[in-house]
Amino acid sequence: MTASQFLEKKKILQRADFSQLIEAIRTKGYTLIGPVLTETAISFGEIHEETDLPIGWMDIQEPAKFQLKRREDEALFGYNVGFQSIKKYLFPPRQRLFSVEKKQGALFFIPEETPKEKYAFLGVRSCDLHAVFVQDKIFCKGSSYDPLYAKRRQEALIIVVQCGQASGCCFCRSMGTGPKAQEGFDLALTECIDRENHFFLVEIGSQRGEEIATLLPLREVTEEDLRLAQSHIQNALNQMRKKVNTESIKDLFYNNWEHPRWDDVAERCIGCSTCTMVCPTCFCWTVEDSSFVEGLKAERWRRWDFCYTMEFSHLPTGSVRSTLKSRYRQWLSHKFGSWIDQFGTSGCVGCGRCITWCPVGIDVTEELAALREKPDL
């Protein structure tokens, strides 16, 4: 059966039965990862039961602002995106690649064991699903093939939650990545709350998703259910204020390498790398070697790296990008421009995290718009 045929399968899961979804996933042997409430934000963490979810919470996001607030209802997914995506599970911030042991004067290379854990991701938004598609292009083939990523990805169960609201920083519509996920998931949930009726429209997107669905007490869909689900997604579209003009966006960078806006943003950027840390598609990494004191064992680790640091482009003659201007230009130009030449897609999915979590409120949508303006000479 093709993915499109699976997508024709829609059912209804009542809110009162939601805990059975969690139980069904865990019964299949998955480690369930989903949205959890931290002290000041929403992040991803392990879900053992439905009360681990941020029930009844919402977030307010603006440039350099993230605020939690209680909702008037008991929605399970009534927030936007948290500060982290599922990238940290598929492409961990630190990962040992191999070890070397010295025995009787000989060196023995010990490869890292393949991960035994298989993940189910609950509450993945459409923008973050597209970010996974982007990282698949990097780590699942070609010279950057990562067998550990590929194995995690192959085994992952992805349960999307369609967005019913948009933050003040979202612009997924401009990037063609949301707010509704169309494919590439195992299950997709649309949470609908209407007076006393609280349910989830369940879309089945794969054989794996169908196997989970068969364990749930689902009912047939009515026209009224579909109308409510559609209005839910339309609400997200109506709330989305930010936008990006993506027409000829590669040329925008290639033709504006010395635009004065780069100097302007360099005066505001503090080079903290937060935008790259929260970005769900950034994939730069470096390796570090460490040896044990007794000299009998060493390890090689991979860790995330960021193009905002001086060391990132360090050569024997010094850093290639020694100014904040050059580093910010590199990041934005690669993300929205040369990434398309490299991977056939934009490196931005419009999640807005880089805007929300930038300490000084730099807004990429404003920077892109400014680059389109003819500079004063």
XYZ file of N, CA and C in Angstrom, residues 42 58-67 71 77-83 125 127 163-173 179 233 235-243 349-357 363 365:
162
model
N 9.203 24.688 27.056
C 8.767 23.359 26.640
C 9.898 22.742 25.838
N 0.283 26.921 27.138
C 0.574 27.518 25.849
C 1.838 28.363 25.980
N 2.341 28.793 24.843
C 3.521 29.646 24.881
C 3.264 30.930 24.101
N 3.933 31.977 24.506
C 3.910 33.242 23.783
C 5.320 33.492 23.277
N 5.449 33.617 21.982
C 6.777 33.804 21.394
C 6.818 35.069 20.553
N 7.835 35.840 20.797
C 8.151 37.037 20.020
C 9.673 37.084 19.914
N 10.231 37.961 19.105
C 11.702 38.050 19.063
C 12.290 38.249 20.459
N 13.198 37.360 20.824
C 13.878 37.385 22.131
C 12.926 37.185 23.304
N 11.810 36.514 23.058
C 10.844 36.307 24.136
C 10.192 34.935 24.028
N 10.183 34.207 25.140
C 9.427 32.956 25.256
C 8.777 32.962 26.638
N 7.475 32.868 26.647
C 6.756 32.927 27.926
C 5.701 31.829 27.963
N -3.520 27.880 29.537
C -4.629 27.983 28.603
C -5.950 27.933 29.362
N -1.666 19.629 23.310
C -0.639 20.166 22.402
C -0.982 21.605 22.020
N -1.351 22.393 23.001
C -1.798 23.750 22.741
C -0.697 24.784 22.737
N 0.468 24.402 22.331
C 1.629 25.289 22.297
C 2.224 25.226 20.898
N 3.276 25.998 20.666
C 3.961 25.968 19.379
C 5.203 25.069 19.499
N 6.317 25.475 18.965
C 7.509 24.634 19.105
C 8.312 25.062 20.324
N 8.921 24.099 21.003
C 9.808 24.394 22.113
C 11.176 24.800 21.600
N 12.120 24.964 22.519
C 13.423 25.462 22.082
C 14.279 24.392 21.422
N 6.076 18.666 15.031
C 5.365 19.623 14.183
C 5.819 19.481 12.738
N 6.999 21.597 10.645
C 8.299 22.227 10.344
C 9.445 21.324 10.788
N -0.460 21.690 13.573
C -0.530 22.938 14.340
C -1.925 23.555 14.292
N -2.364 24.005 15.448
C -3.642 24.711 15.544
C -3.458 26.159 15.934
N -2.202 26.554 16.092
C -1.885 27.937 16.421
C -0.495 28.232 15.876
N -0.187 29.510 15.755
C 1.143 29.921 15.293
C 1.687 30.946 16.261
N 2.981 30.856 16.485
C 3.598 31.834 17.380
C 3.897 33.119 16.615
N 4.356 34.108 17.343
C 4.732 35.364 16.710
C 6.007 35.276 15.901
N 6.637 34.087 15.872
C 7.891 33.925 15.140
C 7.795 32.896 14.017
N 6.668 32.191 13.899
C 6.525 31.155 12.874
C 6.436 31.766 11.482
N 7.069 31.107 10.503
C 6.864 31.476 9.096
C 6.976 30.244 8.194
N 6.474 29.113 8.679
C 6.556 27.861 7.924
C 5.788 27.935 6.610
N 4.725 28.738 6.584
C 3.947 28.841 5.349
C 4.812 29.367 4.206
N 1.483 24.842 7.995
C 1.455 24.204 9.316
C 0.940 22.763 9.320
N -6.485 23.880 11.741
C -5.283 24.214 10.966
C -5.410 25.605 10.348
N -6.796 28.069 11.657
C -6.489 29.015 12.728
C -4.991 29.318 12.791
N -4.168 28.283 12.598
C -2.712 28.490 12.587
C -2.312 29.379 11.420
N -2.892 29.119 10.267
C -2.582 29.953 9.095
C -2.977 31.405 9.333
N -4.143 31.605 9.941
C -4.635 32.970 10.182
C -3.740 33.724 11.170
N -3.143 32.987 12.114
C -2.319 33.641 13.140
C -0.900 33.948 12.668
N -0.479 33.325 11.565
C 0.912 33.463 11.137
C 1.141 34.840 10.500
N 1.917 35.657 11.171
C 2.133 37.030 10.693
C 3.441 37.181 9.916
N 4.445 36.448 10.290
C 5.736 36.614 9.616
C 5.757 35.862 8.288
N 6.509 36.425 7.362
C 6.620 35.785 6.057
C 7.966 36.138 5.426
N 13.289 25.873 7.752
C 11.940 25.303 7.726
C 10.917 26.246 8.351
N 11.343 27.462 8.715
C 10.393 28.462 9.201
C 9.859 28.224 10.597
N 10.591 27.486 11.430
C 10.100 27.205 12.786
C 10.161 28.444 13.678
N 11.045 29.392 13.349
C 11.145 30.648 14.104
C 11.960 30.585 15.369
N 12.581 29.437 15.645
C 13.352 29.327 16.895
C 14.496 30.340 16.954
N 15.160 30.564 15.823
C 16.311 31.484 15.831
C 15.871 32.899 16.175
N 14.605 33.230 15.925
C 14.086 34.558 16.257
C 13.726 34.618 17.741
N 13.006 33.605 18.187
C 12.563 33.582 19.584
C 13.736 33.584 20.565
N 14.733 32.769 20.252
C 15.791 32.543 21.245
C 17.022 33.405 21.032
N 15.823 39.119 13.803
C 14.723 38.442 13.132
C 15.142 38.176 11.683
N 13.554 37.097 9.206
C 12.593 37.560 8.191
C 12.797 39.050 7.906
